[in-house]
Structures are given as structure tokens and as C-alpha cells.
PDB file of C-alpha atoms in Angstrom:
ATOM      1  CA  UNK A   1     114.760 115.685  -0.184  1.00 61.00           C
ATOM      2  CA  UNK A   2     116.763 116.805   2.312  1.00 70.00           C
ATOM      3  CA  UNK A   3     113.169 118.764   3.839  1.00 76.00           C
ATOM      4  CA  UNK A   4     111.889 115.831   3.971  1.00 83.00           C
ATOM      5  CA  UNK A   5     114.524 113.929   5.181  1.00 83.00           C
ATOM      6  CA  UNK A   6     114.500 116.899   8.330  1.00 79.00           C
ATOM      7  CA  UNK A   7     110.728 116.444   7.928  1.00 79.00           C
ATOM      8  CA  UNK A   8     110.248 113.446   8.682  1.00 78.00           C
ATOM      9  CA  UNK A   9     113.573 113.785  11.467  1.00 78.00           C
ATOM     10  CA  UNK A  10     111.630 115.639  13.318  1.00 81.00           C
ATOM     11  CA  UNK A  11     108.335 114.024  13.082  1.00 80.00           C
ATOM     12  CA  UNK A  12     110.272 110.858  14.607  1.00 80.00           C
ATOM     13  CA  UNK A  13     111.780 113.924  17.263  1.00 79.00           C
ATOM     14  CA  UNK A  14     108.035 115.021  17.746  1.00 81.00           C
ATOM     15  CA  UNK A  15     106.555 110.931  18.478  1.00 79.00           C
ATOM     16  CA  UNK A  16     110.014 109.575  20.413  1.00 82.00           C
ATOM     17  CA  UNK A  17     109.898 112.744  22.530  1.00 80.00           C
ATOM     18  CA  UNK A  18     105.624 112.881  22.778  1.00 82.00           C
ATOM     19  CA  UNK A  19     105.874 108.758  24.563  1.00 79.00           C
ATOM     20  CA  UNK A  20     108.991 109.798  25.817  1.00 81.00           C
ATOM     21  CA  UNK A  21     107.447 112.250  27.475  1.00 82.00           C
ATOM     22  CA  UNK A  22     104.080 109.454  28.823  1.00 81.00           C
ATOM     23  CA  UNK A  23     106.498 107.181  29.596  1.00 82.00           C
ATOM     24  CA  UNK A  24     109.268 109.383  31.623  1.00 82.00           C
ATOM     25  CA  UNK A  25     105.375 111.216  33.703  1.00 86.00           C
ATOM     26  CA  UNK A  26     104.564 107.501  34.312  1.00 86.00           C
ATOM     27  CA  UNK A  27     107.723 106.460  35.502  1.00 86.00           C
ATOM     28  CA  UNK A  28     107.463 109.825  37.533  1.00 86.00           C
ATOM     29  CA  UNK A  29     104.112 108.946  39.320  1.00 86.00           C
ATOM     30  CA  UNK A  30     105.078 104.938  39.734  1.00 86.00           C
ATOM     31  CA  UNK A  31     108.516 106.490  41.835  1.00 88.00           C
ATOM     32  CA  UNK A  32     106.203 108.947  43.559  1.00 87.00           C
ATOM     33  CA  UNK A  33     103.791 106.467  44.420  1.00 90.00           C
ATOM     34  CA  UNK A  34     106.124 103.808  45.776  1.00 89.00           C
ATOM     35  CA  UNK A  35     107.391 106.704  47.491  1.00 87.00           C
ATOM     36  CA  UNK A  36     103.783 107.712  49.016  1.00 90.00           C
ATOM     37  CA  UNK A  37     103.370 103.613  49.977  1.00 86.00           C
ATOM     38  CA  UNK A  38     106.531 103.710  52.023  1.00 90.00           C
ATOM     39  CA  UNK A  39     105.374 106.892  53.721  1.00 88.00           C
ATOM     40  CA  UNK A  40     102.101 104.967  54.606  1.00 88.00           C
ATOM     41  CA  UNK A  41     104.419 101.586  55.415  1.00 90.00           C
ATOM     42  CA  UNK A  42     106.039 103.109  57.985  1.00 89.00           C
ATOM     43  CA  UNK A  43     103.823 104.971  59.604  1.00 88.00           C
ATOM     44  CA  UNK A  44     101.313 102.155  59.849  1.00 89.00           C
ATOM     45  CA  UNK A  45     104.288 100.372  61.490  1.00 91.00           C
ATOM     46  CA  UNK A  46     104.298 102.703  63.391  1.00 90.00           C
ATOM     47  CA  UNK A  47     100.704 102.550  64.618  1.00 91.00           C
ATOM     48  CA  UNK A  48     100.697  99.400  65.544  1.00 90.00           C
ATOM     49  CA  UNK A  49     104.067  99.724  67.529  1.00 91.00           C
ATOM     50  CA  UNK A  50     102.431 102.402  69.808  1.00 92.00           C
ATOM     51  CA  UNK A  51      99.282 100.906  69.511  1.00 91.00           C
ATOM     52  CA  UNK A  52     101.314  97.555  70.861  1.00 92.00           C
ATOM     53  CA  UNK A  53     102.540  99.425  74.033  1.00 89.00           C
ATOM     54  CA  UNK A  54      99.808 101.077  75.096  1.00 90.00           C
ATOM     55  CA  UNK A  55      98.105  97.141  74.957  1.00 90.00           C
ATOM     56  CA  UNK A  56     101.620  96.186  76.702  1.00 87.00           C
ATOM     57  CA  UNK A  57     101.291  99.265  79.359  1.00 87.00           C
ATOM     58  CA  UNK A  58      97.615  98.355  79.909  1.00 91.00           C
ATOM     59  CA  UNK A  59      98.250  95.298  80.739  1.00 90.00           C
ATOM     60  CA  UNK A  60     101.102  95.956  82.955  1.00 89.00           C
ATOM     61  CA  UNK A  61      98.576  98.668  84.693  1.00 90.00           C
ATOM     62  CA  UNK A  62      96.107  95.924  85.143  1.00 92.00           C
ATOM     63  CA  UNK A  63      98.921  93.412  86.409  1.00 92.00           C
ATOM     64  CA  UNK A  64     100.476  96.188  88.909  1.00 92.00           C
ATOM     65  CA  UNK A  65      96.809  96.740  90.303  1.00 92.00           C
ATOM     66  CA  UNK A  66      95.876  93.090  90.984  1.00 93.00           C
ATOM     67  CA  UNK A  67      98.917  91.984  92.336  1.00 93.00           C
ATOM     68  CA  UNK A  68      99.171  95.293  94.901  1.00 92.00           C
ATOM     69  CA  UNK A  69      95.954  94.510  95.965  1.00 93.00           C
ATOM     70  CA  UNK A  70      96.412  90.967  96.105  1.00 94.00           C
ATOM     71  CA  UNK A  71      99.243  91.400  98.177  1.00 93.00           C
ATOM     72  CA  UNK A  72      97.909  94.072 100.123  1.00 92.00           C
ATOM     73  CA  UNK A  73      95.111  91.802 100.859  1.00 94.00           C
ATOM     74  CA  UNK A  74      96.791  88.532 102.004  1.00 94.00           C
ATOM     75  CA  UNK A  75      98.978  90.907 104.356  1.00 94.00           C
ATOM     76  CA  UNK A  76      95.304  92.342 105.568  1.00 93.00           C
ATOM     77  CA  UNK A  77      94.193  88.635 105.906  1.00 95.00           C
ATOM     78  CA  UNK A  78      97.609  87.991 108.041  1.00 94.00           C
ATOM     79  CA  UNK A  79      97.269  90.932 110.401  1.00 94.00           C
ATOM     80  CA  UNK A  80      93.985  89.576 110.721  1.00 94.00           C
ATOM     81  CA  UNK A  81      94.384  86.221 111.211  1.00 95.00           C
ATOM     82  CA  UNK A  82      97.876  87.442 114.231  1.00 94.00           C
ATOM     83  CA  UNK A  83      95.015  89.416 115.258  1.00 93.00           C
ATOM     84  CA  UNK A  84      92.759  86.501 116.077  1.00 93.00           C
ATOM     85  CA  UNK A  85      95.641  83.836 117.222  1.00 91.00           C
ATOM     86  CA  UNK A  86      96.309  86.534 120.239  1.00 91.00           C
ATOM     87  CA  UNK A  87      92.460  87.387 120.630  1.00 92.00           C
ATOM     88  CA  UNK A  88      91.635  83.886 120.157  1.00 89.00           C
ATOM     89  CA  UNK A  89      88.304  85.151 118.606  1.00 92.00           C
ATOM     90  CA  UNK A  90      86.741  84.127 114.959  1.00 92.00           C
ATOM     91  CA  UNK A  91      90.496  81.885 114.560  1.00 91.00           C
ATOM     92  CA  UNK A  92      88.574  79.558 112.109  1.00 93.00           C
ATOM     93  CA  UNK A  93      86.771  82.784 110.201  1.00 94.00           C
ATOM     94  CA  UNK A  94      90.307  84.066 109.696  1.00 94.00           C
ATOM     95  CA  UNK A  95      92.035  81.105 108.592  1.00 93.00           C
ATOM     96  CA  UNK A  96      89.628  81.055 106.319  1.00 95.00           C
ATOM     97  CA  UNK A  97      90.365  84.394 104.779  1.00 95.00           C
ATOM     98  CA  UNK A  98      93.740  84.043 104.657  1.00 94.00           C
ATOM     99  CA  UNK A  99      93.739  80.983 103.011  1.00 95.00           C
ATOM    100  CA  UNK A 100      91.236  82.842 100.664  1.00 96.00           C
ATOM    101  CA  UNK A 101      93.809  85.323 100.270  1.00 95.00           C
ATOM    102  CA  UNK A 102      96.820  83.771 100.111  1.00 94.00           C
ATOM    103  CA  UNK A 103      95.437  81.781  96.698  1.00 94.00           C
ATOM    104  CA  UNK A 104      94.693  84.648  95.362  1.00 94.00           C
ATOM    105  CA  UNK A 105      98.179  85.862  95.672  1.00 92.00           C
ATOM    106  CA  UNK A 106      99.239  83.020  94.591  1.00 92.00           C
ATOM    107  CA  UNK A 107      97.205  82.769  90.894  1.00 92.00           C
ATOM    108  CA  UNK A 108      98.186  86.609  90.528  1.00 92.00           C
ATOM    109  CA  UNK A 109     101.917  86.153  91.312  1.00 92.00           C
ATOM    110  CA  UNK A 110     101.806  83.095  88.640  1.00 90.00           C
ATOM    111  CA  UNK A 111     100.370  86.304  85.814  1.00 89.00           C
ATOM    112  CA  UNK A 112     102.518  88.439  87.204  1.00 91.00           C
ATOM    113  CA  UNK A 113     105.687  86.511  86.726  1.00 91.00           C
ATOM    114  CA  UNK A 114     104.448  87.010  83.015  1.00 90.00           C
ATOM    115  CA  UNK A 115     104.308  90.287  82.799  1.00 89.00           C
ATOM    116  CA  UNK A 116     106.426  92.249  84.961  1.00 90.00           C
ATOM    117  CA  UNK A 117     109.534  93.888  83.800  1.00 88.00           C
ATOM    118  CA  UNK A 118     113.290  92.302  84.786  1.00 90.00           C
ATOM    119  CA  UNK A 119     113.841  95.174  87.113  1.00 89.00           C
ATOM    120  CA  UNK A 120     111.055  94.880  88.788  1.00 91.00           C
ATOM    121  CA  UNK A 121     110.501  90.799  89.230  1.00 93.00           C
ATOM    122  CA  UNK A 122     113.219  91.173  92.053  1.00 94.00           C
ATOM    123  CA  UNK A 123     110.818  93.360  93.560  1.00 94.00           C
ATOM    124  CA  UNK A 124     108.509  92.112  93.365  1.00 93.00           C
ATOM    125  CA  UNK A 125     109.558  88.329  94.684  1.00 93.00           C
ATOM    126  CA  UNK A 126     110.728  90.086  97.367  1.00 93.00           C
ATOM    127  CA  UNK A 127     107.754  91.602  98.505  1.00 93.00           C
ATOM    128  CA  UNK A 128     105.831  88.609  98.093  1.00 92.00           C
ATOM    129  CA  UNK A 129     108.635  86.635  99.354  1.00 92.00           C
ATOM    130  CA  UNK A 130     108.592  88.440 103.088  1.00 93.00           C
ATOM    131  CA  UNK A 131     104.612  87.610 102.886  1.00 93.00           C
ATOM    132  CA  UNK A 132     105.180  83.711 102.631  1.00 93.00           C
ATOM    133  CA  UNK A 133     108.035  83.809 105.626  1.00 93.00           C
ATOM    134  CA  UNK A 134     105.453  85.682 107.733  1.00 93.00           C
ATOM    135  CA  UNK A 135     102.639  83.237 106.984  1.00 93.00           C
ATOM    136  CA  UNK A 136     104.540  79.973 107.477  1.00 94.00           C
ATOM    137  CA  UNK A 137     105.934  81.598 110.684  1.00 94.00           C
ATOM    138  CA  UNK A 138     101.561  81.662 111.214  1.00 93.00           C
ATOM    139  CA  UNK A 139     101.084  78.911 110.516  1.00 92.00           C
ATOM    140  CA  UNK A 140     103.926  77.066 112.988  1.00 93.00           C
ATOM    141  CA  UNK A 141     102.901  78.916 115.882  1.00 91.00           C
ATOM    142  CA  UNK A 142      98.773  78.294 114.983  1.00 89.00           C
ATOM    143  CA  UNK A 143      99.812  74.636 115.370  1.00 90.00           C
ATOM    144  CA  UNK A 144     102.635  75.203 117.941  1.00 89.00           C
ATOM    145  CA  UNK A 145     105.452  74.546 116.368  1.00 89.00           C
ATOM    146  CA  UNK A 146     106.851  77.646 116.457  1.00 88.00           C
ATOM    147  CA  UNK A 147     110.385  77.832 115.918  1.00 90.00           C
ATOM    148  CA  UNK A 148     112.450  80.345 118.421  1.00 89.00           C
ATOM    149  CA  UNK A 149     111.432  83.901 118.507  1.00 89.00           C
ATOM    150  CA  UNK A 150     108.418  83.102 116.275  1.00 90.00           C
ATOM    151  CA  UNK A 151     105.371  84.674 118.793  1.00 91.00           C
ATOM    152  CA  UNK A 152     102.299  86.694 117.405  1.00 92.00           C
ATOM    153  CA  UNK A 153     103.726  89.809 118.747  1.00 93.00           C
ATOM    154  CA  UNK A 154     106.877  88.981 116.769  1.00 93.00           C
ATOM    155  CA  UNK A 155     104.631  88.194 113.589  1.00 92.00           C
ATOM    156  CA  UNK A 156     102.125  91.214 113.997  1.00 92.00           C
ATOM    157  CA  UNK A 157     106.017  93.234 113.880  1.00 93.00           C
ATOM    158  CA  UNK A 158     107.187  91.784 110.392  1.00 91.00           C
ATOM    159  CA  UNK A 159     103.723  92.295 108.883  1.00 91.00           C
ATOM    160  CA  UNK A 160     103.805  95.682 110.205  1.00 90.00           C
ATOM    161  CA  UNK A 161     107.539  96.164 109.231  1.00 90.00           C
ATOM    162  CA  UNK A 162     106.596  94.445 105.118  1.00 86.00           C
ATOM    163  CA  UNK A 163     104.040  97.097 104.787  1.00 84.00           C
ATOM    164  CA  UNK A 164     106.722  99.756 105.377  1.00 84.00           C
ATOM    165  CA  UNK A 165     109.439  98.131 102.838  1.00 89.00           C
ATOM    166  CA  UNK A 166     108.951  95.584 100.833  1.00 91.00           C
ATOM    167  CA  UNK A 167     104.783  96.492  99.903  1.00 91.00           C
ATOM    168  CA  UNK A 168     106.151  99.905 100.188  1.00 92.00           C
ATOM    169  CA  UNK A 169     109.136  98.946  97.425  1.00 92.00           C
ATOM    170  CA  UNK A 170     106.645  97.316  95.594  1.00 92.00           C
ATOM    171  CA  UNK A 171     103.665 100.018  94.813  1.00 92.00           C
ATOM    172  CA  UNK A 172     107.368 102.397  94.762  1.00 93.00           C
ATOM    173  CA  UNK A 173     108.550  99.885  91.776  1.00 92.00           C
ATOM    174  CA  UNK A 174     105.020  99.340  89.437  1.00 92.00           C
ATOM    175  CA  UNK A 175     104.608 102.925  89.701  1.00 91.00           C
ATOM    176  CA  UNK A 176     107.876 104.777  88.496  1.00 91.00           C
ATOM    177  CA  UNK A 177     107.556 101.885  85.433  1.00 89.00           C
ATOM    178  CA  UNK A 178     104.814 102.557  84.594  1.00 88.00           C
ATOM    179  CA  UNK A 179     105.574 106.518  84.991  1.00 86.00           C
ATOM    180  CA  UNK A 180     103.753 107.917  87.563  1.00 85.00           C
ATOM    181  CA  UNK A 181     105.840 108.219  90.419  1.00 76.00           C
ATOM    182  CA  UNK A 182     106.531 111.434  92.559  1.00 70.00           C
ATOM    183  CA  UNK A 183     109.556 109.533  94.325  1.00 63.00           C
ATOM    184  CA  UNK A 184     112.756 109.710  92.874  1.00 50.00           C
ATOM    185  CA  UNK A 185     114.983 106.865  93.300  1.00 50.00           C
ATOM    186  CA  UNK A 186     116.573 107.646  96.286  1.00 49.00           C
ATOM    187  CA  UNK A 187     113.955 109.853  97.727  1.00 49.00           C
ATOM    188  CA  UNK A 188     111.679 108.892 101.072  1.00 50.00           C
ATOM    189  CA  UNK A 189     108.934 106.606 102.087  1.00 50.00           C
ATOM    190  CA  UNK A 190     106.138 108.863 102.707  1.00 49.00           C
ATOM    191  CA  UNK A 191     105.907 109.724 107.106  1.00 49.00           C
ATOM    192  CA  UNK A 192     104.382 106.625 108.541  1.00 46.00           C
ATOM    193  CA  UNK A 193     101.131 106.603 110.183  1.00 47.00           C
ATOM    194  CA  UNK A 194     100.305 106.758 113.461  1.00 44.00           C
ATOM    195  CA  UNK A 195      99.226 102.582 115.000  1.00 42.00           C
ATOM    196  CA  UNK A 196      96.237 102.805 116.691  1.00 38.00           C
TER     197      UNK A 196
END
């Protein structure tokens, strides 16, 4: 009988081993699947983060382009308006153009306030503030309510300086934020073009 108990124990161990190996294989496969799922989730989250960053970069880029264009258009139409006041030619058309450019800049500024980075917002506010102050000065000159020192020539000079200072600073800050500026933080701006 001793041999039959030994055979029974051996058979039982064989069945237990067979069942255990199936369970262990299933457990190892489940662990491997969990690791694979976690890897896929990390990869998917990373891809989503990259897509989100890319979409935000594209949104900032589009906002910066339209803000730059709106500011420069407002600046250009202000310059033409000042020239019209100086010469007395096409004042009404120049006034209508500057009002349309002002409205476009105001609309773009509203969007920019929601998109610009915290570092860029004060630079943009400074550039827009300079243009608004010049606009207000030009309107006072047009109405004959200019303050001391406010002349058409002074407005023209302030517009030229705005191009060289605040508008340049805004453009370079936007380019740095997008990672496309060749100028470093302390670099001088390009040489001034001669005025005609």
C-alpha cells in the first residue's frame, strides 16, 4: 500500500503542478498586459500633451501674427493720418482708415489678453498703450484741443519712436516666446533704416 500512496501523492503533485503552472502563466500574462496597458496610457498621455502643446503654440503663433499686424496697421494708419493733418489732404479718408485700424487692434487686443503669456502681456500692453496715447494726442490736435507740446510734428516723431522701441520690443518678445528670434535678451536691435 505504500506504493499506492506514493503514486497518489505523485499524481496529486502532478495535477497541482499542472494547475499551478496554468495559474502562474495566466498571472504572468495578466501582469505583462497591465505593464503594456500602463505603457500605452503613458504614451497616449504624452502624445495628448504634445498635441495640446502644439495646438497652444499654433494658437499663440496665430494670435501673435494678428496682433503684430493689427498694431502695425494701426501705427501705419496713424502715421498716414498725421501726414494728412499736416498736408490737409484726404483727412476724412485717413480718419476713417485710422478708426477701422483702431477697431481691429482693439478686437485683437481682446483675444491677445487671453492668449499671451504672463511674461509677454506687459510688453504688449506697453506697445498698445503707446499707440493709444499717440492716437489720443492726434485726436486732440485734430479737434484743436492739443495740450502743451502736442503738435503734428511731435505726433510724427512719437510714431517713429514707437516703431523703434515698443513695437520692436513687442515683436522680438513674441519671436522669443515662439523660439524663432535670433536676438538674445540683451542684444541691440537692427540698425535703423533711413527715413525718407
